[in-house]
Amino acid sequence: MSDIHGCLDAFEYALSLIDLSGDNKIVLLGDYVHGPDSYGVLKKIMHLQNKYGTDKVIALIGNHEDMVCDGRWPIGGIGDENDYTREAEEDLYIAWMQGLPRYYVEGNTIFVHAGIDEEAEDLWEWGTDDFSFTEKYPAQTGRFYGKMVIVAGHIGTAEISGNPRFHDIYFDGESHYYIDGTVLDSGVIPVMKIDTKNSKYYRVTETGDWLILPYDEEN
């Protein structure tokens, strides 16, 4: 899942759909802050990592964490600049953010907040700069190198699809899945399940796991 933006209740609900038993992992694609309960979300993620380990709960950095680390925005967002009551807590969370990776690879799937330099093809790990990992814009679609698949957030699927009412997982039918449901507007954090052994991608709901079809086929 991606782009939680301080929405702790929506995050808790999304987590309730996830099974972390066995070899299962969870990958979070960044943008945890700048919403109604940024500190609560960060505390929850760190708790999960302490409980299950960072190899099982993988948290990537997003552009909003970059903003905090660079001093552009406080954790609480605009309006929180002069709140010094949580200074020690803020230092703890900033230190954690500074250690977050910019991408994660499992099987043929690349997880990243925003995107990669796709022109670099199989050299994308070395050819992609830090800015692109967290702030690449606009969303790129189409076929990527080989059989690699890219899963990203950052840009709301309503924007990518051109449908302002669409806040679900967007699959371009080729190599890209986008999973930012614009939670601050929709209240929705889409949950995606990946069978990395068989390269199958599912939408997780209360009623089960559903194979994700290309957006043009589903709508």
CSV table of C-alpha atoms in Angstrom, one decimal:
chain,number,residue,atom,x,y,z
A,1,MET,CA,0.0,0.0,0.0
A,2,SER,CA,1.1,3.6,-0.4
A,3,ASP,CA,0.3,7.2,0.4
A,4,ILE,CA,-1.2,6.9,3.9
A,5,HIS,CA,-0.9,10.6,4.7
A,6,GLY,CA,-1.6,10.4,8.4
A,7,CYS,CA,-4.9,8.6,7.9
A,8,LEU,CA,-4.5,6.2,10.8
A,9,ASP,CA,-8.1,4.8,10.7
A,10,ALA,CA,-7.9,4.0,7.0
A,11,PHE,CA,-4.4,2.5,7.6
A,12,GLU,CA,-5.7,0.3,10.4
A,13,TYR,CA,-8.5,-0.9,8.2
A,14,ALA,CA,-6.1,-1.7,5.4
A,15,LEU,CA,-3.9,-3.6,7.7
A,16,SER,CA,-6.8,-5.7,8.9
A,17,LEU,CA,-7.0,-7.2,5.4
A,18,ILE,CA,-3.4,-8.3,5.4
A,19,ASP,CA,-2.0,-11.7,6.5
A,20,LEU,CA,1.6,-11.5,7.7
A,21,SER,CA,2.0,-15.1,8.6
A,22,GLY,CA,4.6,-17.4,7.1
A,23,ASP,CA,6.8,-15.9,4.4
A,24,ASN,CA,4.4,-13.0,3.7
A,25,LYS,CA,5.7,-9.5,3.7
A,26,ILE,CA,4.2,-6.0,3.5
A,27,VAL,CA,5.7,-3.2,1.4
A,28,LEU,CA,4.8,0.4,2.2
A,29,LEU,CA,5.6,2.8,-0.6
A,30,GLY,CA,6.0,6.0,1.3
A,31,ASP,CA,4.1,9.3,2.1
A,32,TYR,CA,3.1,8.4,5.6
A,33,VAL,CA,2.9,12.0,6.9
A,34,HIS,CA,1.1,15.3,6.3
A,35,GLY,CA,-2.4,14.3,7.3
A,36,PRO,CA,-4.7,14.1,10.4
A,37,ASP,CA,-2.5,11.8,12.5
A,38,SER,CA,1.0,11.6,11.0
A,39,TYR,CA,2.6,10.7,14.3
A,40,GLY,CA,0.1,7.9,14.9
A,41,VAL,CA,0.9,6.4,11.4
A,42,LEU,CA,4.6,6.6,12.0
A,43,LYS,CA,4.3,5.0,15.4
A,44,LYS,CA,2.2,2.2,13.9
A,45,ILE,CA,4.7,1.4,11.2
A,46,MET,CA,7.6,1.4,13.6
A,47,HIS,CA,5.7,-0.8,15.9
A,48,LEU,CA,5.1,-3.3,13.0
A,49,GLN,CA,8.8,-3.2,12.1
A,50,ASN,CA,9.7,-3.9,15.8
A,51,LYS,CA,7.3,-6.7,16.0
A,52,TYR,CA,7.9,-8.5,12.7
A,53,GLY,CA,11.3,-7.1,11.6
A,54,THR,CA,12.3,-4.8,8.8
A,55,ASP,CA,12.8,-7.7,6.4
A,56,LYS,CA,9.1,-8.5,6.7
A,57,VAL,CA,7.7,-4.9,7.0
A,58,ILE,CA,9.5,-2.9,4.4
A,59,ALA,CA,8.9,0.8,4.5
A,60,LEU,CA,10.1,3.0,1.6
A,61,ILE,CA,10.6,6.7,1.6
A,62,GLY,CA,8.3,9.0,-0.2
A,63,ASN,CA,8.6,12.7,-1.3
A,64,HIS,CA,6.7,13.8,1.8
A,65,GLU,CA,9.3,12.1,4.0
A,66,ASP,CA,12.0,13.8,1.9
A,67,MET,CA,10.3,17.1,2.7
A,68,VAL,CA,10.5,16.4,6.4
A,69,CYS,CA,14.1,15.3,6.2
A,70,ASP,CA,15.0,18.4,4.2
A,71,GLY,CA,13.3,20.7,6.7
A,72,ARG,CA,10.7,21.9,4.1
A,73,TRP,CA,7.7,20.7,6.1
A,74,PRO,CA,7.3,19.5,9.7
A,75,ILE,CA,5.8,16.1,10.3
A,76,GLY,CA,2.4,17.5,11.2
A,77,GLY,CA,2.3,19.5,8.0
A,78,ILE,CA,1.6,23.2,7.3
A,79,GLY,CA,0.5,25.0,10.5
A,80,ASP,CA,2.6,22.7,12.7
A,81,GLU,CA,5.9,24.6,12.2
A,82,ASN,CA,5.9,26.2,15.7
A,83,ASP,CA,4.8,23.1,17.7
A,84,TYR,CA,7.9,22.4,19.8
A,85,THR,CA,6.2,20.1,22.3
A,86,ARG,CA,7.0,17.0,20.2
A,87,GLU,CA,10.6,18.0,19.3
A,88,ALA,CA,12.2,14.9,20.7
A,89,GLU,CA,9.6,12.7,19.1
A,90,GLU,CA,10.1,14.4,15.8
A,91,ASP,CA,13.9,13.9,16.0
A,92,LEU,CA,13.2,10.1,16.5
A,93,TYR,CA,11.0,9.9,13.4
A,94,ILE,CA,13.2,12.0,11.2
A,95,ALA,CA,16.2,9.7,12.1
A,96,TRP,CA,14.0,6.7,11.1
A,97,MET,CA,12.9,8.4,7.8
A,98,GLN,CA,16.5,9.1,6.9
A,99,GLY,CA,17.3,5.4,6.9
A,100,LEU,CA,14.4,4.4,4.7
A,101,PRO,CA,15.3,2.8,1.3
A,102,ARG,CA,14.1,4.4,-2.0
A,103,TYR,CA,13.1,1.1,-3.7
A,104,TYR,CA,12.7,-2.6,-3.0
A,105,VAL,CA,12.7,-5.5,-5.4
A,106,GLU,CA,11.0,-8.9,-5.0
A,107,GLY,CA,11.1,-11.3,-7.9
A,108,ASN,CA,10.3,-9.4,-11.0
A,109,THR,CA,8.5,-6.6,-9.2
A,110,ILE,CA,10.1,-3.2,-8.4
A,111,PHE,CA,8.4,-1.3,-5.6
A,112,VAL,CA,9.0,2.5,-5.5
A,113,HIS,CA,7.2,5.6,-4.3
A,114,ALA,CA,7.1,7.5,-7.6
A,115,GLY,CA,9.1,5.8,-10.4
A,116,ILE,CA,12.4,4.9,-12.0
A,117,ASP,CA,14.4,5.9,-15.0
A,118,GLU,CA,12.9,3.4,-17.5
A,119,GLU,CA,15.2,4.5,-20.3
A,120,ALA,CA,18.1,3.0,-18.3
A,121,GLU,CA,16.4,-0.4,-18.7
A,122,ASP,CA,18.3,-3.1,-16.7
A,123,LEU,CA,20.6,-0.5,-15.3
A,124,TRP,CA,17.7,1.4,-13.7
A,125,GLU,CA,19.1,1.0,-10.2
A,126,TRP,CA,22.2,3.0,-11.1
A,127,GLY,CA,20.5,5.2,-13.7
A,128,THR,CA,17.7,6.5,-11.5
A,129,ASP,CA,18.4,9.6,-9.3
A,130,ASP,CA,16.9,10.1,-5.8
A,131,PHE,CA,14.5,12.7,-7.1
A,132,SER,CA,12.9,10.3,-9.6
A,133,PHE,CA,12.5,7.6,-7.0
A,134,THR,CA,10.3,9.8,-4.9
A,135,GLU,CA,9.0,12.6,-7.2
A,136,LYS,CA,8.8,11.3,-10.8
A,137,TYR,CA,6.0,13.0,-12.6
A,138,PRO,CA,3.9,12.4,-14.6
A,139,ALA,CA,3.1,8.7,-14.2
A,140,GLN,CA,4.7,6.6,-16.9
A,141,THR,CA,2.8,3.7,-18.6
A,142,GLY,CA,3.6,1.1,-21.2
A,143,ARG,CA,6.1,-1.7,-21.5
A,144,PHE,CA,9.2,-1.7,-19.3
A,145,TYR,CA,12.4,-3.7,-19.9
A,146,GLY,CA,12.0,-7.5,-20.0
A,147,LYS,CA,9.4,-8.9,-17.6
A,148,MET,CA,9.9,-6.4,-14.8
A,149,VAL,CA,6.8,-4.8,-13.3
A,150,ILE,CA,6.7,-1.5,-11.4
A,151,VAL,CA,4.4,-0.8,-8.5
A,152,ALA,CA,4.2,2.8,-7.4
A,153,GLY,CA,2.1,5.4,-5.6
A,154,HIS,CA,2.7,9.2,-5.5
A,155,ILE,CA,0.1,10.1,-8.2
A,156,GLY,CA,-3.5,9.4,-7.4
A,157,THR,CA,-5.1,6.8,-9.7
A,158,ALA,CA,-8.0,9.3,-10.2
A,159,GLU,CA,-5.5,11.5,-12.1
A,160,ILE,CA,-3.9,8.6,-13.9
A,161,SER,CA,-7.2,7.1,-15.1
A,162,GLY,CA,-8.7,10.5,-15.9
A,163,ASN,CA,-11.7,9.5,-13.7
A,164,PRO,CA,-12.2,11.7,-10.6
A,165,ARG,CA,-14.3,8.9,-9.0
A,166,PHE,CA,-11.6,6.2,-9.4
A,167,HIS,CA,-9.5,5.6,-6.3
A,168,ASP,CA,-8.6,2.0,-6.8
A,169,ILE,CA,-5.5,0.2,-8.2
A,170,TYR,CA,-4.7,1.2,-11.8
A,171,PHE,CA,-3.0,-1.3,-14.1
A,172,ASP,CA,-2.0,-0.1,-17.5
A,173,GLY,CA,-2.1,-3.6,-19.0
A,174,GLU,CA,1.7,-3.6,-19.5
A,175,SER,CA,4.2,-3.1,-16.8
A,176,HIS,CA,2.8,-0.6,-14.3
A,177,TYR,CA,0.5,-0.8,-11.3
A,178,TYR,CA,-0.3,2.5,-9.5
A,179,ILE,CA,-1.9,2.2,-6.0
A,180,ASP,CA,-2.3,5.8,-4.6
A,181,GLY,CA,-6.1,6.0,-3.8
A,182,THR,CA,-5.8,9.7,-2.8
A,183,VAL,CA,-6.9,8.8,0.8
A,184,LEU,CA,-7.3,12.4,2.0
A,185,ASP,CA,-10.1,12.8,-0.6
A,186,SER,CA,-11.5,9.2,-0.8
A,187,GLY,CA,-10.8,7.7,2.6
A,188,VAL,CA,-9.4,4.7,0.7
A,189,ILE,CA,-6.0,3.0,0.9
A,190,PRO,CA,-6.0,0.3,-1.8
A,191,VAL,CA,-4.3,-3.0,-0.8
A,192,MET,CA,-2.5,-5.0,-3.4
A,193,LYS,CA,-1.4,-8.6,-3.0
A,194,ILE,CA,1.3,-10.0,-5.1
A,195,ASP,CA,2.1,-13.7,-5.7
A,196,THR,CA,5.7,-13.2,-6.6
A,197,LYS,CA,6.3,-16.8,-7.5
A,198,ASN,CA,3.6,-16.8,-10.2
A,199,SER,CA,3.6,-13.0,-11.0
A,200,LYS,CA,-0.1,-12.6,-10.1
A,201,TYR,CA,-1.4,-9.3,-8.8
A,202,TYR,CA,-4.6,-9.0,-6.8
A,203,ARG,CA,-6.8,-6.4,-5.2
A,204,VAL,CA,-7.5,-7.3,-1.6
A,205,THR,CA,-11.0,-6.6,-0.2
A,206,GLU,CA,-13.2,-7.8,2.6
A,207,THR,CA,-14.8,-10.3,0.2
A,208,GLY,CA,-11.6,-11.8,-1.1
A,209,ASP,CA,-8.6,-11.3,-3.4
A,210,TRP,CA,-9.5,-10.3,-7.0
A,211,LEU,CA,-7.1,-10.5,-10.0
A,212,ILE,CA,-6.4,-7.0,-11.2
A,213,LEU,CA,-7.3,-6.5,-14.9
A,214,PRO,CA,-6.2,-3.5,-17.0
A,215,TYR,CA,-8.1,-0.4,-16.3
A,216,ASP,CA,-9.6,-0.3,-19.8
A,217,GLU,CA,-11.0,-3.7,-19.3
A,218,GLU,CA,-12.4,-3.1,-15.8
A,219,ASN,CA,-14.1,0.2,-16.5
